[in-house]
Short mmCIF file of N, CA and C in Angstrom, two decimals:
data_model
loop_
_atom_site.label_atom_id
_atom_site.label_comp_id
_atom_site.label_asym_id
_atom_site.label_seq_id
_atom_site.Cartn_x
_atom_site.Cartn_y
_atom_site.Cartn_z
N UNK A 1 0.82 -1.19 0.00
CA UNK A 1 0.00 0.00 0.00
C UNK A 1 0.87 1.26 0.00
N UNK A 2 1.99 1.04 0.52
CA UNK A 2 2.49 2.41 0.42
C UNK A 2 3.20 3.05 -0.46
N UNK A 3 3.98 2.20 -1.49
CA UNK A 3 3.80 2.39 -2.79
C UNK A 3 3.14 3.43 -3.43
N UNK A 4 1.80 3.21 -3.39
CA UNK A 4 1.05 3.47 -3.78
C UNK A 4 0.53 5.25 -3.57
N UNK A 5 0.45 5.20 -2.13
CA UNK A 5 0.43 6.52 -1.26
C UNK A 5 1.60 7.12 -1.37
N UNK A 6 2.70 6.90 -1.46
CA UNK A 6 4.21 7.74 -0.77
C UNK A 6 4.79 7.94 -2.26
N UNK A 7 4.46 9.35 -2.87
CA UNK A 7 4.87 9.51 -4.17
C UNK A 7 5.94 9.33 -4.89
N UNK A 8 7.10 9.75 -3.37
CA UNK A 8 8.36 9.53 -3.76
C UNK A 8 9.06 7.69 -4.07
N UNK A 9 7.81 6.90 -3.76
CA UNK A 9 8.13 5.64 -3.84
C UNK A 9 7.55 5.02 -5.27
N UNK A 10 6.47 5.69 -5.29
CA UNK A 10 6.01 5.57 -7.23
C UNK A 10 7.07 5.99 -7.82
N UNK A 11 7.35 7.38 -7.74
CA UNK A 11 8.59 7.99 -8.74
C UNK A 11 9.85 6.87 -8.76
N UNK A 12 10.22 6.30 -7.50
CA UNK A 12 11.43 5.45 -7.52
C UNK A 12 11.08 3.74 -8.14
N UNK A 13 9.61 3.65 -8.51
CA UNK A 13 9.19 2.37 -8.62
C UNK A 13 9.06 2.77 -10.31
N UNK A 14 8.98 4.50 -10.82
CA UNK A 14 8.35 4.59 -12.47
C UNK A 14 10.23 4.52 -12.70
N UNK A 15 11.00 5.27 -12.09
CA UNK A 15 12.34 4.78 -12.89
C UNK A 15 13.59 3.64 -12.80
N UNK A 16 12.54 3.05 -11.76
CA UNK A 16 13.20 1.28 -11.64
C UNK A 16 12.58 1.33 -13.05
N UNK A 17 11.41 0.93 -13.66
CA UNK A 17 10.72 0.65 -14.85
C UNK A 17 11.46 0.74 -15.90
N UNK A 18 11.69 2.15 -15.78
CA UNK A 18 12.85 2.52 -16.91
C UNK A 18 13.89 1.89 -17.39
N UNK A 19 14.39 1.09 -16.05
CA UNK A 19 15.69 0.24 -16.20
C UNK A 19 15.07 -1.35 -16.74
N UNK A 20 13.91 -1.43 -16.23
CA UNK A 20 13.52 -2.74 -16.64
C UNK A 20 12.70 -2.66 -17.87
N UNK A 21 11.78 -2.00 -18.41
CA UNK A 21 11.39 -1.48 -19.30
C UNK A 21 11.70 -0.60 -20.25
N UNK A 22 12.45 0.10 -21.20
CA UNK A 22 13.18 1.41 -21.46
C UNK A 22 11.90 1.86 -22.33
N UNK A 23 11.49 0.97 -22.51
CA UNK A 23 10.16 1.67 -23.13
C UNK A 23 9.05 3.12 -22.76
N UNK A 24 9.20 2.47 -21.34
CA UNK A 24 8.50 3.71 -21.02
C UNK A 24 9.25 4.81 -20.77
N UNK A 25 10.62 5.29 -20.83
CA UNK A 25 11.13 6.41 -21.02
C UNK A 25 10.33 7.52 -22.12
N UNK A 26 9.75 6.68 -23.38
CA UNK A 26 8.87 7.40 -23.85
C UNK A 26 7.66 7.91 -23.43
N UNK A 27 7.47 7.37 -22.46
CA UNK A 27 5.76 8.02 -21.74
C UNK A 27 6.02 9.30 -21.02
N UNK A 28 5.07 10.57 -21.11
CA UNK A 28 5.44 11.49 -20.65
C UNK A 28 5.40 11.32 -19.08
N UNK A 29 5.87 12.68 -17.93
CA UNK A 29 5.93 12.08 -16.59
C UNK A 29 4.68 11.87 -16.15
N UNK A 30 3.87 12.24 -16.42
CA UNK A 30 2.20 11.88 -16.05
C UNK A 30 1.97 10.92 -15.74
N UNK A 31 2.08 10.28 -17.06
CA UNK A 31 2.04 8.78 -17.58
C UNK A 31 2.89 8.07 -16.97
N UNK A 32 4.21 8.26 -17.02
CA UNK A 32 4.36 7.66 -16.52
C UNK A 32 4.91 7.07 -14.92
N UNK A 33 3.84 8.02 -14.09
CA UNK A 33 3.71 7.91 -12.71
C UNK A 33 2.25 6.88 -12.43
N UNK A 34 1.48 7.58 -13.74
CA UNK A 34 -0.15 6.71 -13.72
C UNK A 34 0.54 5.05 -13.98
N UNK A 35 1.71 5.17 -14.64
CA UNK A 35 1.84 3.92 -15.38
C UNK A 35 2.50 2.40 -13.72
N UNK A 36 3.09 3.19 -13.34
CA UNK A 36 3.70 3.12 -12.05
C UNK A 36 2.91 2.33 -10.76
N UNK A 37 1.96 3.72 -10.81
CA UNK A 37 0.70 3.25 -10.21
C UNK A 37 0.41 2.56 -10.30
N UNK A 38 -0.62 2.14 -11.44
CA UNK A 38 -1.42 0.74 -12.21
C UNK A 38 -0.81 -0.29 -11.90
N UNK A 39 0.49 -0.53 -12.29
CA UNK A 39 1.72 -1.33 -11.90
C UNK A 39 1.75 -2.14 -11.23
N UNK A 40 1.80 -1.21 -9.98
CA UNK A 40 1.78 -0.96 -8.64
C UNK A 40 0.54 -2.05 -8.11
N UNK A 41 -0.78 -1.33 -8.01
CA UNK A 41 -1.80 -2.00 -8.03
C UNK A 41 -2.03 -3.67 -8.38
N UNK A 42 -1.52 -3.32 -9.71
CA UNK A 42 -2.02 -4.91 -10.55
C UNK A 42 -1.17 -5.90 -10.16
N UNK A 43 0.18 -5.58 -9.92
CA UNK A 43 1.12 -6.22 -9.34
C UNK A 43 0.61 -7.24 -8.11
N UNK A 44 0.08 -6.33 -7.09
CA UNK A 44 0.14 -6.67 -5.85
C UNK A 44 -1.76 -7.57 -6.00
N UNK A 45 -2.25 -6.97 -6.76
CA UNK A 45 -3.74 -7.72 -7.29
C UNK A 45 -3.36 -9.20 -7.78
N UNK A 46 -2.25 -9.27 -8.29
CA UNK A 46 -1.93 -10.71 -9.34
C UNK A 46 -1.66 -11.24 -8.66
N UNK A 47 -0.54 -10.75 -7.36
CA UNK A 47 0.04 -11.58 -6.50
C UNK A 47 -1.05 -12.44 -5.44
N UNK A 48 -1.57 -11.53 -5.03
CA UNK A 48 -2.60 -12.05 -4.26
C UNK A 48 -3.90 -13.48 -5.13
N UNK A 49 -3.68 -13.16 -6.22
CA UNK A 49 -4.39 -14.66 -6.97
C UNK A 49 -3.48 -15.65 -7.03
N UNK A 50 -1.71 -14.81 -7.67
CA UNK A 50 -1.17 -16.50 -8.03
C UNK A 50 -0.76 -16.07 -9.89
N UNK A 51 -1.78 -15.27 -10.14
CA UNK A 51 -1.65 -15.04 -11.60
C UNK A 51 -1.62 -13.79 -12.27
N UNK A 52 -0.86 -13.44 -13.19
CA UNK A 52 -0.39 -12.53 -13.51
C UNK A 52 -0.64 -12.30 -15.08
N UNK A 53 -2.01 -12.45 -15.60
CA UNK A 53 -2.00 -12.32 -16.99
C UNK A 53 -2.59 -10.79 -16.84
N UNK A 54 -3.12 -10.14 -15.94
CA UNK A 54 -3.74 -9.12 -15.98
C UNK A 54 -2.78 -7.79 -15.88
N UNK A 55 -1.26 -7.97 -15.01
CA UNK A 55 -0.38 -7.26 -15.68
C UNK A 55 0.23 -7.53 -16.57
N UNK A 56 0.62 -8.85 -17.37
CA UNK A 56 1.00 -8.75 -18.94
C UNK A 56 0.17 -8.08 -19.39
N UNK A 57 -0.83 -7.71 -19.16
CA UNK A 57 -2.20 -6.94 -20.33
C UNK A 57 -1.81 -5.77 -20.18
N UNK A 58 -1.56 -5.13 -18.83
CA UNK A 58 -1.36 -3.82 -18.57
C UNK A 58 -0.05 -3.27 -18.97
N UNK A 59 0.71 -4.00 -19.30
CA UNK A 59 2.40 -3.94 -19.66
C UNK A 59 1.86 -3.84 -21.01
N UNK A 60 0.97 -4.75 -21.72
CA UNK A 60 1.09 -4.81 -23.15
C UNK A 60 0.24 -2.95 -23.27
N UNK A 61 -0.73 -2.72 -22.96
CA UNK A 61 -1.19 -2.01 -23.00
C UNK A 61 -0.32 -0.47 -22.81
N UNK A 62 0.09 -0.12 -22.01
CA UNK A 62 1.28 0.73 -21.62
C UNK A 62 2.52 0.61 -22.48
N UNK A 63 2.72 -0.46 -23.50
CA UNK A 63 4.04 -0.17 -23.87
C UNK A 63 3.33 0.12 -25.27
N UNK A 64 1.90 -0.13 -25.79
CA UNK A 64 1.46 0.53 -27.14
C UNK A 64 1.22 2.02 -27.12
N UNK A 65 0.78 2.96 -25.45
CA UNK A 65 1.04 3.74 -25.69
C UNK A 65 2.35 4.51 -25.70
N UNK A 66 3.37 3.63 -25.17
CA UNK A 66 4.68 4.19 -25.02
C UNK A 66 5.51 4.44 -26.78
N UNK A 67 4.83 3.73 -27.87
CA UNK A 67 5.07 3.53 -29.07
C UNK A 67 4.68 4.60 -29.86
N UNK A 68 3.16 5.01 -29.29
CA UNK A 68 2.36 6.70 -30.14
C UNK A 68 3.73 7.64 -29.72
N UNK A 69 3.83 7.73 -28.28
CA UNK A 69 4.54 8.69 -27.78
C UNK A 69 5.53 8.71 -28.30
N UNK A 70 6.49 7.58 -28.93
CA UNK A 70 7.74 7.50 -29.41
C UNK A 70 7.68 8.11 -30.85
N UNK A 71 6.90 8.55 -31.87
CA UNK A 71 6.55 8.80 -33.05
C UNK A 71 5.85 10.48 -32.91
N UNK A 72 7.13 11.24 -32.89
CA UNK A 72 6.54 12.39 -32.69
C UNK A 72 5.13 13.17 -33.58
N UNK A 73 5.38 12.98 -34.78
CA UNK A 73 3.97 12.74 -35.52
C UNK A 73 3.07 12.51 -35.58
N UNK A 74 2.67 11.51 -35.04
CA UNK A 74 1.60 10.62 -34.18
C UNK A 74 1.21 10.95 -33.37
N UNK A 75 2.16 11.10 -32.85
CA UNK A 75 1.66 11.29 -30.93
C UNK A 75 0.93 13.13 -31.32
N UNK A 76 1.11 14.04 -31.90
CA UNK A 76 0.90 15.18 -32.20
C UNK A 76 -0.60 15.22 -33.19
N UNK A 77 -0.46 13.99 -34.20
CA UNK A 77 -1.68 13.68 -35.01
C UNK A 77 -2.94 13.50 -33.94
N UNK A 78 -2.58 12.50 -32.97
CA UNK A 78 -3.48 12.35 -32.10
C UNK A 78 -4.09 13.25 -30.67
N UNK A 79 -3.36 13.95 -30.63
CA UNK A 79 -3.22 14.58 -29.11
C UNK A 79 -4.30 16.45 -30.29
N UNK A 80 -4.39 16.36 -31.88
CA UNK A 80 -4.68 17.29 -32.16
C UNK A 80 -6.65 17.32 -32.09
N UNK A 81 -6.83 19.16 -32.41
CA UNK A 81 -8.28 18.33 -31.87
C UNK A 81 -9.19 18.53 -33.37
N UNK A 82 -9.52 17.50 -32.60
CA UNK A 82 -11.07 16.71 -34.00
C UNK A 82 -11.22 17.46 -34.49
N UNK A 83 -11.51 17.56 -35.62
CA UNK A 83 -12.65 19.03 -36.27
C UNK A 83 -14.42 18.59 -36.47
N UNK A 84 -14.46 17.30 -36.91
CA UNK A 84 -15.72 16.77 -36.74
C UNK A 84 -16.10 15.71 -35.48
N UNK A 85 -17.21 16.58 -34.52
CA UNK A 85 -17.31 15.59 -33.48
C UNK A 85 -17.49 13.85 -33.67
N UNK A 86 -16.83 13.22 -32.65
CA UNK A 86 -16.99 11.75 -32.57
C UNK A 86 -18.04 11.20 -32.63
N UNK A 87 -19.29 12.20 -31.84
CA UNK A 87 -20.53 11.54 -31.50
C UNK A 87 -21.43 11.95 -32.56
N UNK A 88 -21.06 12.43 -33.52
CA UNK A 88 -22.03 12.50 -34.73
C UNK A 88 -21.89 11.95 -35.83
N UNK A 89 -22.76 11.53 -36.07
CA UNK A 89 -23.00 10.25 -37.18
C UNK A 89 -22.09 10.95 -38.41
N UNK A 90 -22.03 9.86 -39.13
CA UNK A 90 -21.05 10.18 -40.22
C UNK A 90 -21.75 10.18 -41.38
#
């Protein structure tokens, strides 16, 4: 739990990541403190079952956005805003 609470222990748990992951060096720091978090969470969620497919999901998931972010183009294509709303029919 404290992880979780004690920020300075996320921050030291998002750039362990870094070393084990380099992937997420591409996630901005937001991300990747949220990423940390989740981590964090799912980690200690898996452990407590035994099974751990639900952070491979979250790893897989986190390192596709770590890939937009890596593609400055992209990541800029997407982050730009709509011109035609989502919620209206096409």
């Amino acid at each position: 739990m404290a992880l979780v609470h004690d920020e300075a222990l996320v921050e030291r748990f998002a750039a362990a990541l870094v070393t084990v992951l380099p992937w997420v060096a591409f996630l901005p720091d937001t991300d990747r403190e949220t990423f940390a978090t989740e981590a964090a969470d799912t980690l200690r969620a898996c452990a407590s079952i035994g099974r751990f497919t639900a952070l491979a999901d979250l790893i897989d998931n986190w390192r596709n956005t770590a890939e937009i972010w890596s593609d400055p183009s992209l990541a800029a294509s997407l982050a730009a805003e709509v011109s035609t709303p989502l919620d209206q029919p096409v």
